[in-house]
Coordinates of N, CA, C and O in Angstrom, one line a residue:
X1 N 176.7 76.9 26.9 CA 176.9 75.8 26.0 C 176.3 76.0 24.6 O 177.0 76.0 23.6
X2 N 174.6 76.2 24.7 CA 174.5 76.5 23.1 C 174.7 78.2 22.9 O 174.6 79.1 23.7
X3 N 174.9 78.1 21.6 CA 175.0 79.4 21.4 C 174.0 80.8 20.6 O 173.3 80.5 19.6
X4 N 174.0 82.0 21.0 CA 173.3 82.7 20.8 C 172.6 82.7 19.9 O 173.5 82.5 19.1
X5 N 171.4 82.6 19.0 CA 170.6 82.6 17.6 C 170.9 83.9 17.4 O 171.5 84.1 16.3
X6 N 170.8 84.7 17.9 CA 170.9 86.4 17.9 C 172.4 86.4 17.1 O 172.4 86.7 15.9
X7 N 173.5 86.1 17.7 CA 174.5 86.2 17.3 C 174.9 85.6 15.9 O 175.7 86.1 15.2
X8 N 174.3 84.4 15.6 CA 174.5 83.7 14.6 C 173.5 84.0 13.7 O 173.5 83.5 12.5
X9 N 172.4 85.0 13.9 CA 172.0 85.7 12.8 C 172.9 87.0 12.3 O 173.3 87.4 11.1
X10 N 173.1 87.4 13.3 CA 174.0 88.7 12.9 C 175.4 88.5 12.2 O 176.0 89.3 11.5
X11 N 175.8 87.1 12.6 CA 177.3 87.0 11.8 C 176.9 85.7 10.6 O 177.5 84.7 10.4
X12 N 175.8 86.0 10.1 CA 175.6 85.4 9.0 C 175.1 86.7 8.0 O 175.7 87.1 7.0
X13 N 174.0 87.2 8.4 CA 173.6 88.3 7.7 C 174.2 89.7 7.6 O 173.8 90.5 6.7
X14 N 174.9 90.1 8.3 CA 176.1 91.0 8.5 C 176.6 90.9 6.7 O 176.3 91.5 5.7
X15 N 177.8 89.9 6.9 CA 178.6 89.8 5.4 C 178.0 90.0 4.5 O 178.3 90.9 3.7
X16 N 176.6 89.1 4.4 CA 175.4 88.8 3.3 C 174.9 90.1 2.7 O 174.7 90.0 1.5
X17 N 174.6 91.4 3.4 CA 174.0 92.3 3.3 C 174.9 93.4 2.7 O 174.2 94.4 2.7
X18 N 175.7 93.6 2.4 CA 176.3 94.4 2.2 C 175.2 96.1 1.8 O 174.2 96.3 1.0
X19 N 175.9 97.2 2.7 CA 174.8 98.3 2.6 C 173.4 98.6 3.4 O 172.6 99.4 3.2
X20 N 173.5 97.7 4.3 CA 172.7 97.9 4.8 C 173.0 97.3 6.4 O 173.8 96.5 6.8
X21 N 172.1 98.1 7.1 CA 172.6 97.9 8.7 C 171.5 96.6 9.7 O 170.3 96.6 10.2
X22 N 172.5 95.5 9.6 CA 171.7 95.1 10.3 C 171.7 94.8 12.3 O 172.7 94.8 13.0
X23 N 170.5 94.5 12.7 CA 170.8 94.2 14.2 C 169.4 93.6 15.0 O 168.3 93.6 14.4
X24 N 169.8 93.2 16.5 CA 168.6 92.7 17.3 C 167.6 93.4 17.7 O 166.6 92.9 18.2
X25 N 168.1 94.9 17.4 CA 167.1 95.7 18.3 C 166.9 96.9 17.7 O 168.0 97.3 17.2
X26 N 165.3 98.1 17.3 CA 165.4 98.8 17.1 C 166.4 100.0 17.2 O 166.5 100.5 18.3
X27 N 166.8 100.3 16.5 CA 168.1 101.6 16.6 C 166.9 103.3 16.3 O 166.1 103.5 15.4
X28 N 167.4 103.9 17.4 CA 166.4 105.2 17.0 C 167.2 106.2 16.3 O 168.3 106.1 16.9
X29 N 167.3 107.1 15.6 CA 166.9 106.7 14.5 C 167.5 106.0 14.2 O 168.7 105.8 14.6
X30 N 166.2 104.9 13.0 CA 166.6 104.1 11.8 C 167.2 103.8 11.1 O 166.5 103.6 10.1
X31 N 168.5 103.5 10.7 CA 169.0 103.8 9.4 C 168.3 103.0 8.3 O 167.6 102.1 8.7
X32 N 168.3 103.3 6.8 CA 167.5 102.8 6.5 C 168.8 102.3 4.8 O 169.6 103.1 4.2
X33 N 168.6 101.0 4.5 CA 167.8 100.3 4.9 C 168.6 99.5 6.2 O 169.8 99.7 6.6
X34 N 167.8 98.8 6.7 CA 167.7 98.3 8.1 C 166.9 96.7 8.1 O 165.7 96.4 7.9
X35 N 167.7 95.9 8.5 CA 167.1 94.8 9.0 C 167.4 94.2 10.3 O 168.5 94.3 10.7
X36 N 166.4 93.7 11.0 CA 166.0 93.4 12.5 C 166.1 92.1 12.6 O 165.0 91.6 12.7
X37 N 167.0 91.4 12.7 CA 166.7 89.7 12.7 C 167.2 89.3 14.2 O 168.4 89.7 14.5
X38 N 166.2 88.6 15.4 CA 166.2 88.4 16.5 C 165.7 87.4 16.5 O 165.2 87.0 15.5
X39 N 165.7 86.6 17.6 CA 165.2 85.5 17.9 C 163.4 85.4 18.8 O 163.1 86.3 19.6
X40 N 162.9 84.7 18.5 CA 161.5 85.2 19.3 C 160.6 84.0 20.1 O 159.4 84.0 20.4
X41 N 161.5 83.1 20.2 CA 160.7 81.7 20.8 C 162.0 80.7 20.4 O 163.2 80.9 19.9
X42 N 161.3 79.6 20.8 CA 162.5 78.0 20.5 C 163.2 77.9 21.9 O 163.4 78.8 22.7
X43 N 163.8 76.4 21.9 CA 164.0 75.8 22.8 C 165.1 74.9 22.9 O 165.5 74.6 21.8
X44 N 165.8 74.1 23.9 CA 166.8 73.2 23.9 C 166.2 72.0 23.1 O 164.9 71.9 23.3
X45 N 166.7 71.3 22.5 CA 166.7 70.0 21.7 C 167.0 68.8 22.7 O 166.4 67.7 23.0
X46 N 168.4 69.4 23.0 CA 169.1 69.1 23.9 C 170.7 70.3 24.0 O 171.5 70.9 23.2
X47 N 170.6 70.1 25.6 CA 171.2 71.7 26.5 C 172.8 71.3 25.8 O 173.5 72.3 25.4
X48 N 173.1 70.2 25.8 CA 174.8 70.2 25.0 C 175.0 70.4 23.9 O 176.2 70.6 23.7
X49 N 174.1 70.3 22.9 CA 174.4 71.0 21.3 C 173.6 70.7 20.5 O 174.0 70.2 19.4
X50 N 172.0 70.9 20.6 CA 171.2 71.4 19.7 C 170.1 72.5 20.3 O 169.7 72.4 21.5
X51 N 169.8 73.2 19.8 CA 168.6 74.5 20.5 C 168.1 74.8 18.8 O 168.7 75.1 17.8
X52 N 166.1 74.6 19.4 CA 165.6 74.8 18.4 C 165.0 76.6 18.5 O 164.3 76.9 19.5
X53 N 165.3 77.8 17.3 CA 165.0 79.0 18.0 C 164.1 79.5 16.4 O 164.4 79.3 15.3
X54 N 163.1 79.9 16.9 CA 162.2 80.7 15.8 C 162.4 82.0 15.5 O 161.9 82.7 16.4
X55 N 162.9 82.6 14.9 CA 163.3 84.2 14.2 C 162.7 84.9 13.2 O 162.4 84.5 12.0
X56 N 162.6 85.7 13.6 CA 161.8 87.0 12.9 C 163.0 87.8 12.0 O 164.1 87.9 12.5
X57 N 162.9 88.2 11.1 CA 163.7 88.7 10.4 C 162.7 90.1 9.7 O 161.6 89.9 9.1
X58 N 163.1 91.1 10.0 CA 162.2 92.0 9.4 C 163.1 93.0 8.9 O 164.0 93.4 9.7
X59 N 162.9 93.7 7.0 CA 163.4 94.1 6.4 C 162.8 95.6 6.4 O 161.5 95.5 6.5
X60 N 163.5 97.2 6.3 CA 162.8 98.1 6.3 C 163.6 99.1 5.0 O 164.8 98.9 4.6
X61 N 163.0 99.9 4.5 CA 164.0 100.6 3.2 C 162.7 101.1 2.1 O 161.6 100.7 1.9
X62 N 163.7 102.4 1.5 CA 162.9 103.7 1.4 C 161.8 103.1 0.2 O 160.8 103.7 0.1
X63 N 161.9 101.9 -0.6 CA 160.8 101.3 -1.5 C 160.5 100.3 -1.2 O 161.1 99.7 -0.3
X64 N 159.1 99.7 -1.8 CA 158.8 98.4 -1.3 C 159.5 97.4 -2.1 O 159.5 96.3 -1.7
X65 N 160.2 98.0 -3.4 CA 161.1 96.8 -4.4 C 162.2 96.4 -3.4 O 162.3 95.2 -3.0
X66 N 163.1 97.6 -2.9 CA 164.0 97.4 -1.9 C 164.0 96.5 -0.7 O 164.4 95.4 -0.4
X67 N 163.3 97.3 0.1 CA 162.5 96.3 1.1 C 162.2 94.6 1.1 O 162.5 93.6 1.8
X68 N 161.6 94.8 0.0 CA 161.2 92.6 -0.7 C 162.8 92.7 -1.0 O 163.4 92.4 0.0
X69 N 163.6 93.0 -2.0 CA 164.8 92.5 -1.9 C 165.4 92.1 -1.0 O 165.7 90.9 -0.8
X70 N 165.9 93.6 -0.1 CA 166.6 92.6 1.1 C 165.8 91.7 2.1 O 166.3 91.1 3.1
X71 N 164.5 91.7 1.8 CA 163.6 90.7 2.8 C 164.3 89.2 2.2 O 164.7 88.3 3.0
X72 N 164.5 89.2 0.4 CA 164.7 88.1 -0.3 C 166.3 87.3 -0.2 O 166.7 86.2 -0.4
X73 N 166.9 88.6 0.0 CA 168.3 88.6 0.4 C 168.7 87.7 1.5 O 169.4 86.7 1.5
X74 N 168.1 88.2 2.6 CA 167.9 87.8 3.9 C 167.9 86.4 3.9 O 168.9 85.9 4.3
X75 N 166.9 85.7 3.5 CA 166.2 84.5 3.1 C 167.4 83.4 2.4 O 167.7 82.3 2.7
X76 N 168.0 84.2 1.4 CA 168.7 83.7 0.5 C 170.4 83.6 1.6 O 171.2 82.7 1.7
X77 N 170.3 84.7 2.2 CA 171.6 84.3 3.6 C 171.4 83.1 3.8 O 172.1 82.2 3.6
X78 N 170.2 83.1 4.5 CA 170.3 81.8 5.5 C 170.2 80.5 5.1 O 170.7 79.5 5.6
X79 N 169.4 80.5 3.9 CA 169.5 79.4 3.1 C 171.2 78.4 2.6 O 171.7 77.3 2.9
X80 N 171.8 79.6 1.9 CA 173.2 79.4 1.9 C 173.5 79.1 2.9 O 174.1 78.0 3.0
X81 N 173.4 79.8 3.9 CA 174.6 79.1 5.4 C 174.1 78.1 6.0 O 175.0 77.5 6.6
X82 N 172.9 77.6 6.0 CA 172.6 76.1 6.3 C 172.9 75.3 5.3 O 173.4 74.2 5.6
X83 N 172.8 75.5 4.1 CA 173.3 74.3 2.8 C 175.1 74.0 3.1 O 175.5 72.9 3.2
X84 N 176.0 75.2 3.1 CA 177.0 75.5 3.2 C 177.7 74.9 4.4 O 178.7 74.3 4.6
X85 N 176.8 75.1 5.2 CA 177.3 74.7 7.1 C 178.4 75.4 7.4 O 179.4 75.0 8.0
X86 N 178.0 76.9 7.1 CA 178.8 78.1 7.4 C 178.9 78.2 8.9 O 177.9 78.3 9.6
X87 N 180.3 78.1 9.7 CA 180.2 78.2 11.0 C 180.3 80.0 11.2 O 180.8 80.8 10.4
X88 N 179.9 80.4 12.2 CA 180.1 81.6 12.5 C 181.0 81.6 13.2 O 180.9 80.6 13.9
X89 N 182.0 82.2 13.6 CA 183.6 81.7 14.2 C 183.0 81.7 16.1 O 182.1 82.3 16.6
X90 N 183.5 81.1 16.5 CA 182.9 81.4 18.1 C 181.3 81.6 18.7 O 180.8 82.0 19.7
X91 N 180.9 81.1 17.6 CA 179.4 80.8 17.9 C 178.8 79.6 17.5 O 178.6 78.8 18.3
X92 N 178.5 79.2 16.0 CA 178.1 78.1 15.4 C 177.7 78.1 14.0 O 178.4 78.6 13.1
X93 N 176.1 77.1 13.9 CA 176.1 76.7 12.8 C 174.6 76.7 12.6 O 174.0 77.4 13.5
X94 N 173.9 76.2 11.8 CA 172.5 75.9 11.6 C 172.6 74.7 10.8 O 173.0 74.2 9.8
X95 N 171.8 74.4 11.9 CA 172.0 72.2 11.6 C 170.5 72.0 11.1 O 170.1 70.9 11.1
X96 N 169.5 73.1 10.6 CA 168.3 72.6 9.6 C 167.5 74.0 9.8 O 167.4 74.7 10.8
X97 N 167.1 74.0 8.7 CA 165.8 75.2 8.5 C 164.8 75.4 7.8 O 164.9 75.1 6.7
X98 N 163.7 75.9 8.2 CA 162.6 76.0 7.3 C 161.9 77.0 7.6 O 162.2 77.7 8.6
X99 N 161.0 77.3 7.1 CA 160.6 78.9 6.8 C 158.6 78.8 7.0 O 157.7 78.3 6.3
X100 N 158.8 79.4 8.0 CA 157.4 79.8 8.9 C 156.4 80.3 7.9 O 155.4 79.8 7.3
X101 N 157.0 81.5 7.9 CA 156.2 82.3 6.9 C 157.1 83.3 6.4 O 158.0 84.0 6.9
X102 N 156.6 83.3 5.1 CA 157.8 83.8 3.8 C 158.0 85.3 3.9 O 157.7 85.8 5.0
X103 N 158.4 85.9 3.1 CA 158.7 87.6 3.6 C 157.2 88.0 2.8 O 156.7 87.5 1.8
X104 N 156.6 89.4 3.9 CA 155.7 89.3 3.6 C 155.1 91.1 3.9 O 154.8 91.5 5.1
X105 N 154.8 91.9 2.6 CA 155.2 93.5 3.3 C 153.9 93.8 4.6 O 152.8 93.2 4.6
X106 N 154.5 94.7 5.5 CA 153.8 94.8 6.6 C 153.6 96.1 7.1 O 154.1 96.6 8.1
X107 N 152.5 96.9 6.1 CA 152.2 98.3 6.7 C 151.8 98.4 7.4 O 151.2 97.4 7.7
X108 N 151.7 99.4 8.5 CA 151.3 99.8 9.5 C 151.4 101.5 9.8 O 152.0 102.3 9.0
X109 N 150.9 101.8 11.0 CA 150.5 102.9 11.3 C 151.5 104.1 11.3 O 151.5 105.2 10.8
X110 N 152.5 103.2 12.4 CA 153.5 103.6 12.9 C 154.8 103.9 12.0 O 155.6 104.8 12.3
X111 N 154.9 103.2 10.9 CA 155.9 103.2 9.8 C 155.9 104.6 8.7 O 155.0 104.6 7.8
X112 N 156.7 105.4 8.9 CA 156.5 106.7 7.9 C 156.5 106.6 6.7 O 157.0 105.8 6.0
X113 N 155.6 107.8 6.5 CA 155.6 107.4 4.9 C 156.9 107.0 4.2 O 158.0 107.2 4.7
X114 N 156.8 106.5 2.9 CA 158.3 106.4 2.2 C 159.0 105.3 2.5 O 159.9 104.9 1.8
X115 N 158.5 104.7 3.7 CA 159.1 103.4 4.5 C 158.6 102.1 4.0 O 157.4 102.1 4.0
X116 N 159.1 101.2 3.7 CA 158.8 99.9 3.2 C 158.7 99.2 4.5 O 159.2 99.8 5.4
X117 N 157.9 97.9 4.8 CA 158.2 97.0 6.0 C 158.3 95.5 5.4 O 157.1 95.3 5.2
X118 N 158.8 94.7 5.1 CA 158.8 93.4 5.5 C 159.4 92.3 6.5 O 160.5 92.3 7.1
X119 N 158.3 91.4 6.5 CA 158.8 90.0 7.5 C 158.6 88.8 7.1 O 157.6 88.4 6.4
X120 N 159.6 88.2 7.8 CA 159.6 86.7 7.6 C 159.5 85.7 8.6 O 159.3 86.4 9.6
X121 N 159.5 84.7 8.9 CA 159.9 84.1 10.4 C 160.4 82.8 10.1 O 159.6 82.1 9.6
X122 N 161.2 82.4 10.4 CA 162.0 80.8 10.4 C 162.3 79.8 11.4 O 162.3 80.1 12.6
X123 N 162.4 78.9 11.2 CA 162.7 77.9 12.5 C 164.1 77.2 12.2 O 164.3 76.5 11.2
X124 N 165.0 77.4 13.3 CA 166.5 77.1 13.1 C 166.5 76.0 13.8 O 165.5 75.6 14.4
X125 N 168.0 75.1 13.8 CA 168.0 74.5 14.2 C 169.7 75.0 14.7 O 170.5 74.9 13.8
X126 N 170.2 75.5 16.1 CA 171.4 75.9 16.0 C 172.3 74.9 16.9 O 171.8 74.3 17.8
X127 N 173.8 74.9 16.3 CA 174.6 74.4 17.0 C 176.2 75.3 17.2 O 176.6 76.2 16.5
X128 N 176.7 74.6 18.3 CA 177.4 75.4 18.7 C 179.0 75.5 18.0 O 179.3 74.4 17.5
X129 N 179.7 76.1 17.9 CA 180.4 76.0 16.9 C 181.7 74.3 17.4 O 181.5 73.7 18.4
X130 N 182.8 74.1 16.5 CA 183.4 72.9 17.2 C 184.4 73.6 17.6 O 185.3 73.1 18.2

């Protein structure tokens, strides 16, 4: 009944992105640049057509200017497609949104040199398409 957040990030930020690969799950190798937007918590509203889902969006690419860009890009997707009420064909919509925590770079250990990281995290509000 409701529909995937996963899916309705990917067929929102897909178009949005142009040049860059995005998806739910690490791909080994990386292509770069590379964004990760998955779902990571949230819940039914109600099971017939609202589900509330929290998403992580994390941006990766060979500068940190690049990296904040498409972190900013990202951001700027989903904003548009909630104001817009962009349906994703066979999935849905985003019926409200607000933003957890803003994109935000995220070095670490594991990340090779040359590699940029940022993240963000949001709270959707999805519905299913009509």
């Amino acid at each position: 009944m409701l529909p995937s957040a996963a899916d309705l990030l990917v067929g929102i930020l897909r178009p949005a992105l142009a040049g860059a690969t995005v998806g739910t799950l690490l791909p080994e190798p990386m292509p770069l640049p590379f964004v990760l937007a998955r779902p990571v918590g949230g819940a039914a509203v109600d099971m017939r057509f609202l589900a509330r889902a929290v998403v992580d969006v994390q941006t990766w690419a060979e500068s940190d200017r690049a990296a904040e860009d498409l972190a900013a890009a990202s951001r700027t997707a989903l904003v548009m497609a909630w104001r817009a009420q962009t349906v994703v064909p066979a999935v849905g919509s985003i019926g409200f949104l607000t933003e957890r925590t803003a994109p935000v770079l995220l070095p670490e250990e594991r990340t090779p040199d040359g590699v940029y990281r940022y993240q963000a995290t949001y709270e959707l509000a999805v519905r299913p398409a009509p």
